[in-house]
Amino acid sequence: MLYHPGKIIEVVKRKGKKTEVFALLEMWDENIFTFDVSSDISTKIKKGDYVLVDYTPISEKVPVPKQIVKVILSEDEGKKVWKYYKDYFEKKDDKPKNLLIKKPEGKDSVTKFVG
């Protein structure tokens, strides 16, 4: 099993024949994603929770991760795990850097943000 920690920014519930629950998450590596929430925890999940997202492959033949919020951590566990991952990320030398790319001056000159 492979899990990644995240922090719930927002919970979105969509009612229809079956209620679907999605969570907007900030991940430890500064990414932001929206994931399905497992029906086992969909009524308990709330903004501010620390969670684990299942990144186990869908199957042996399909190596795409499931990407479903599966576990709600206690506040103490969540803060410890979050701090550990964030500290690790901050120490990495190869993390993406924000770049400003400037084109030569002229009428078509544009500054673009990359990163």
PDB file of C-alpha atoms in Angstrom:
ATOM      1  CA  MET A   1       0.000   0.000   0.000  1.00  0.00           C
ATOM      2  CA  LEU A   2       1.147   3.518  -0.749  1.00  0.00           C
ATOM      3  CA  TYR A   3      -0.373   6.611   0.856  1.00  0.00           C
ATOM      4  CA  HIS A   4       0.318  10.343   0.647  1.00  0.00           C
ATOM      5  CA  PRO A   5      -0.724  12.791   3.379  1.00  0.00           C
ATOM      6  CA  GLY A   6      -2.840  15.817   2.636  1.00  0.00           C
ATOM      7  CA  LYS A   7      -4.786  18.532   4.406  1.00  0.00           C
ATOM      8  CA  ILE A   8      -8.452  19.197   3.577  1.00  0.00           C
ATOM      9  CA  ILE A   9      -9.032  22.692   2.203  1.00  0.00           C
ATOM     10  CA  GLU A  10     -12.690  22.146   1.295  1.00  0.00           C
ATOM     11  CA  VAL A  11     -15.250  19.331   1.183  1.00  0.00           C
ATOM     12  CA  VAL A  12     -17.690  19.239  -1.744  1.00  0.00           C
ATOM     13  CA  LYS A  13     -20.856  17.116  -1.613  1.00  0.00           C
ATOM     14  CA  ARG A  14     -22.882  16.446  -4.737  1.00  0.00           C
ATOM     15  CA  LYS A  15     -26.320  14.963  -4.216  1.00  0.00           C
ATOM     16  CA  GLY A  16     -27.999  12.846  -6.827  1.00  0.00           C
ATOM     17  CA  LYS A  17     -29.112   9.231  -6.891  1.00  0.00           C
ATOM     18  CA  LYS A  18     -26.059   8.677  -4.747  1.00  0.00           C
ATOM     19  CA  THR A  19     -24.252  11.370  -2.742  1.00  0.00           C
ATOM     20  CA  GLU A  20     -20.714  11.893  -4.006  1.00  0.00           C
ATOM     21  CA  VAL A  21     -18.101  13.505  -1.771  1.00  0.00           C
ATOM     22  CA  PHE A  22     -14.935  15.155  -3.037  1.00  0.00           C
ATOM     23  CA  ALA A  23     -12.144  16.847  -1.122  1.00  0.00           C
ATOM     24  CA  LEU A  24      -9.898  19.686  -2.238  1.00  0.00           C
ATOM     25  CA  LEU A  25      -6.519  18.928  -0.668  1.00  0.00           C
ATOM     26  CA  GLU A  26      -3.226  20.673  -0.141  1.00  0.00           C
ATOM     27  CA  MET A  27      -0.572  18.002  -0.429  1.00  0.00           C
ATOM     28  CA  TRP A  28       2.724  17.901   1.478  1.00  0.00           C
ATOM     29  CA  ASP A  29       4.661  18.758  -1.712  1.00  0.00           C
ATOM     30  CA  GLU A  30       2.684  21.989  -2.290  1.00  0.00           C
ATOM     31  CA  ASN A  31       0.360  20.506  -4.925  1.00  0.00           C
ATOM     32  CA  ILE A  32      -3.386  21.030  -4.743  1.00  0.00           C
ATOM     33  CA  PHE A  33      -5.735  18.284  -5.948  1.00  0.00           C
ATOM     34  CA  THR A  34      -9.382  17.272  -5.768  1.00  0.00           C
ATOM     35  CA  PHE A  35      -9.951  13.612  -4.878  1.00  0.00           C
ATOM     36  CA  ASP A  36     -12.900  11.282  -4.362  1.00  0.00           C
ATOM     37  CA  VAL A  37     -13.556  10.474  -0.706  1.00  0.00           C
ATOM     38  CA  SER A  38     -14.116   6.854   0.325  1.00  0.00           C
ATOM     39  CA  SER A  39     -17.728   6.193   1.324  1.00  0.00           C
ATOM     40  CA  ASP A  40     -16.389   4.785   4.629  1.00  0.00           C
ATOM     41  CA  ILE A  41     -15.383   8.275   5.791  1.00  0.00           C
ATOM     42  CA  SER A  42     -17.492  10.568   3.586  1.00  0.00           C
ATOM     43  CA  THR A  43     -19.859  11.610   6.403  1.00  0.00           C
ATOM     44  CA  LYS A  44     -17.021  12.294   8.870  1.00  0.00           C
ATOM     45  CA  ILE A  45     -14.549  14.270   6.759  1.00  0.00           C
ATOM     46  CA  LYS A  46     -14.309  18.043   7.298  1.00  0.00           C
ATOM     47  CA  LYS A  47     -12.271  21.093   6.412  1.00  0.00           C
ATOM     48  CA  GLY A  48      -8.919  21.132   8.246  1.00  0.00           C
ATOM     49  CA  ASP A  49      -8.647  17.344   8.616  1.00  0.00           C
ATOM     50  CA  TYR A  50      -5.353  15.627   7.891  1.00  0.00           C
ATOM     51  CA  VAL A  51      -5.912  12.610   5.661  1.00  0.00           C
ATOM     52  CA  LEU A  52      -4.143   9.838   3.786  1.00  0.00           C
ATOM     53  CA  VAL A  53      -4.769   9.428   0.065  1.00  0.00           C
ATOM     54  CA  ASP A  54      -4.497   5.919  -1.387  1.00  0.00           C
ATOM     55  CA  TYR A  55      -1.899   5.939  -4.176  1.00  0.00           C
ATOM     56  CA  THR A  56      -1.878   2.154  -4.586  1.00  0.00           C
ATOM     57  CA  PRO A  57      -2.130   1.183  -8.274  1.00  0.00           C
ATOM     58  CA  ILE A  58      -5.647   0.371  -9.510  1.00  0.00           C
ATOM     59  CA  SER A  59      -4.391  -3.062 -10.577  1.00  0.00           C
ATOM     60  CA  GLU A  60      -1.240  -4.862 -11.633  1.00  0.00           C
ATOM     61  CA  LYS A  61      -2.174  -4.231 -15.255  1.00  0.00           C
ATOM     62  CA  VAL A  62      -3.137  -0.574 -14.732  1.00  0.00           C
ATOM     63  CA  PRO A  63      -0.342   1.187 -12.810  1.00  0.00           C
ATOM     64  CA  VAL A  64      -2.429   4.348 -12.284  1.00  0.00           C
ATOM     65  CA  PRO A  65      -2.908   5.293  -8.600  1.00  0.00           C
ATOM     66  CA  LYS A  66      -6.394   5.049  -7.061  1.00  0.00           C
ATOM     67  CA  GLN A  67      -6.174   8.558  -5.573  1.00  0.00           C
ATOM     68  CA  ILE A  68      -9.000   8.176  -3.065  1.00  0.00           C
ATOM     69  CA  VAL A  69      -9.070   9.789   0.386  1.00  0.00           C
ATOM     70  CA  LYS A  70      -9.165   6.723   2.660  1.00  0.00           C
ATOM     71  CA  VAL A  71      -8.067   7.647   6.186  1.00  0.00           C
ATOM     72  CA  ILE A  72      -8.678  10.587   8.523  1.00  0.00           C
ATOM     73  CA  LEU A  73      -5.760  11.024  10.918  1.00  0.00           C
ATOM     74  CA  SER A  74      -6.212  12.297  14.466  1.00  0.00           C
ATOM     75  CA  GLU A  75      -5.157  15.925  14.843  1.00  0.00           C
ATOM     76  CA  ASP A  76      -1.954  14.955  16.692  1.00  0.00           C
ATOM     77  CA  GLU A  77      -1.032  12.236  14.169  1.00  0.00           C
ATOM     78  CA  GLY A  78      -1.853  14.533  11.276  1.00  0.00           C
ATOM     79  CA  LYS A  79       0.276  17.405  12.536  1.00  0.00           C
ATOM     80  CA  LYS A  80       3.248  15.087  13.143  1.00  0.00           C
ATOM     81  CA  VAL A  81       3.009  13.429   9.714  1.00  0.00           C
ATOM     82  CA  TRP A  82       2.438  16.797   7.991  1.00  0.00           C
ATOM     83  CA  LYS A  83       5.466  18.347   9.698  1.00  0.00           C
ATOM     84  CA  TYR A  84       7.676  15.359   8.845  1.00  0.00           C
ATOM     85  CA  TYR A  85       6.766  15.447   5.142  1.00  0.00           C
ATOM     86  CA  LYS A  86       6.906  19.260   4.886  1.00  0.00           C
ATOM     87  CA  ASP A  87      10.329  19.373   6.578  1.00  0.00           C
ATOM     88  CA  TYR A  88      11.575  16.709   4.170  1.00  0.00           C
ATOM     89  CA  PHE A  89      10.216  18.662   1.198  1.00  0.00           C
ATOM     90  CA  GLU A  90      11.852  21.905   2.362  1.00  0.00           C
ATOM     91  CA  LYS A  91      15.259  20.176   2.583  1.00  0.00           C
ATOM     92  CA  LYS A  92      15.096  18.761  -0.957  1.00  0.00           C
ATOM     93  CA  ASP A  93      17.468  20.423  -3.414  1.00  0.00           C
ATOM     94  CA  ASP A  94      15.664  19.302  -6.545  1.00  0.00           C
ATOM     95  CA  LYS A  95      12.187  20.675  -5.807  1.00  0.00           C
ATOM     96  CA  PRO A  96      10.656  22.857  -8.547  1.00  0.00           C
ATOM     97  CA  LYS A  97      11.654  26.509  -8.477  1.00  0.00           C
ATOM     98  CA  ASN A  98       9.522  29.403  -9.667  1.00  0.00           C
ATOM     99  CA  LEU A  99      11.062  31.065 -12.688  1.00  0.00           C
ATOM    100  CA  LEU A 100      10.528  34.327 -14.506  1.00  0.00           C
ATOM    101  CA  ILE A 101      11.327  34.121 -18.185  1.00  0.00           C
ATOM    102  CA  LYS A 102      11.816  37.435 -19.970  1.00  0.00           C
ATOM    103  CA  LYS A 103      11.595  37.759 -23.724  1.00  0.00           C
ATOM    104  CA  PRO A 104      13.698  40.353 -25.533  1.00  0.00           C
ATOM    105  CA  GLU A 105      12.207  43.831 -25.430  1.00  0.00           C
ATOM    106  CA  GLY A 106       9.989  44.948 -28.266  1.00  0.00           C
ATOM    107  CA  LYS A 107       6.332  45.219 -29.123  1.00  0.00           C
ATOM    108  CA  ASP A 108       5.777  41.467 -28.655  1.00  0.00           C
ATOM    109  CA  SER A 109       7.726  41.377 -25.395  1.00  0.00           C
ATOM    110  CA  VAL A 110       5.951  39.415 -22.666  1.00  0.00           C
ATOM    111  CA  THR A 111       7.063  38.223 -19.255  1.00  0.00           C
ATOM    112  CA  LYS A 112       5.731  34.764 -18.433  1.00  0.00           C
ATOM    113  CA  PHE A 113       5.587  32.988 -15.119  1.00  0.00           C
ATOM    114  CA  VAL A 114       6.639  29.348 -15.108  1.00  0.00           C
ATOM    115  CA  GLY A 115       6.495  27.055 -12.112  1.00  0.00           C
TER     116      GLY A 115
END
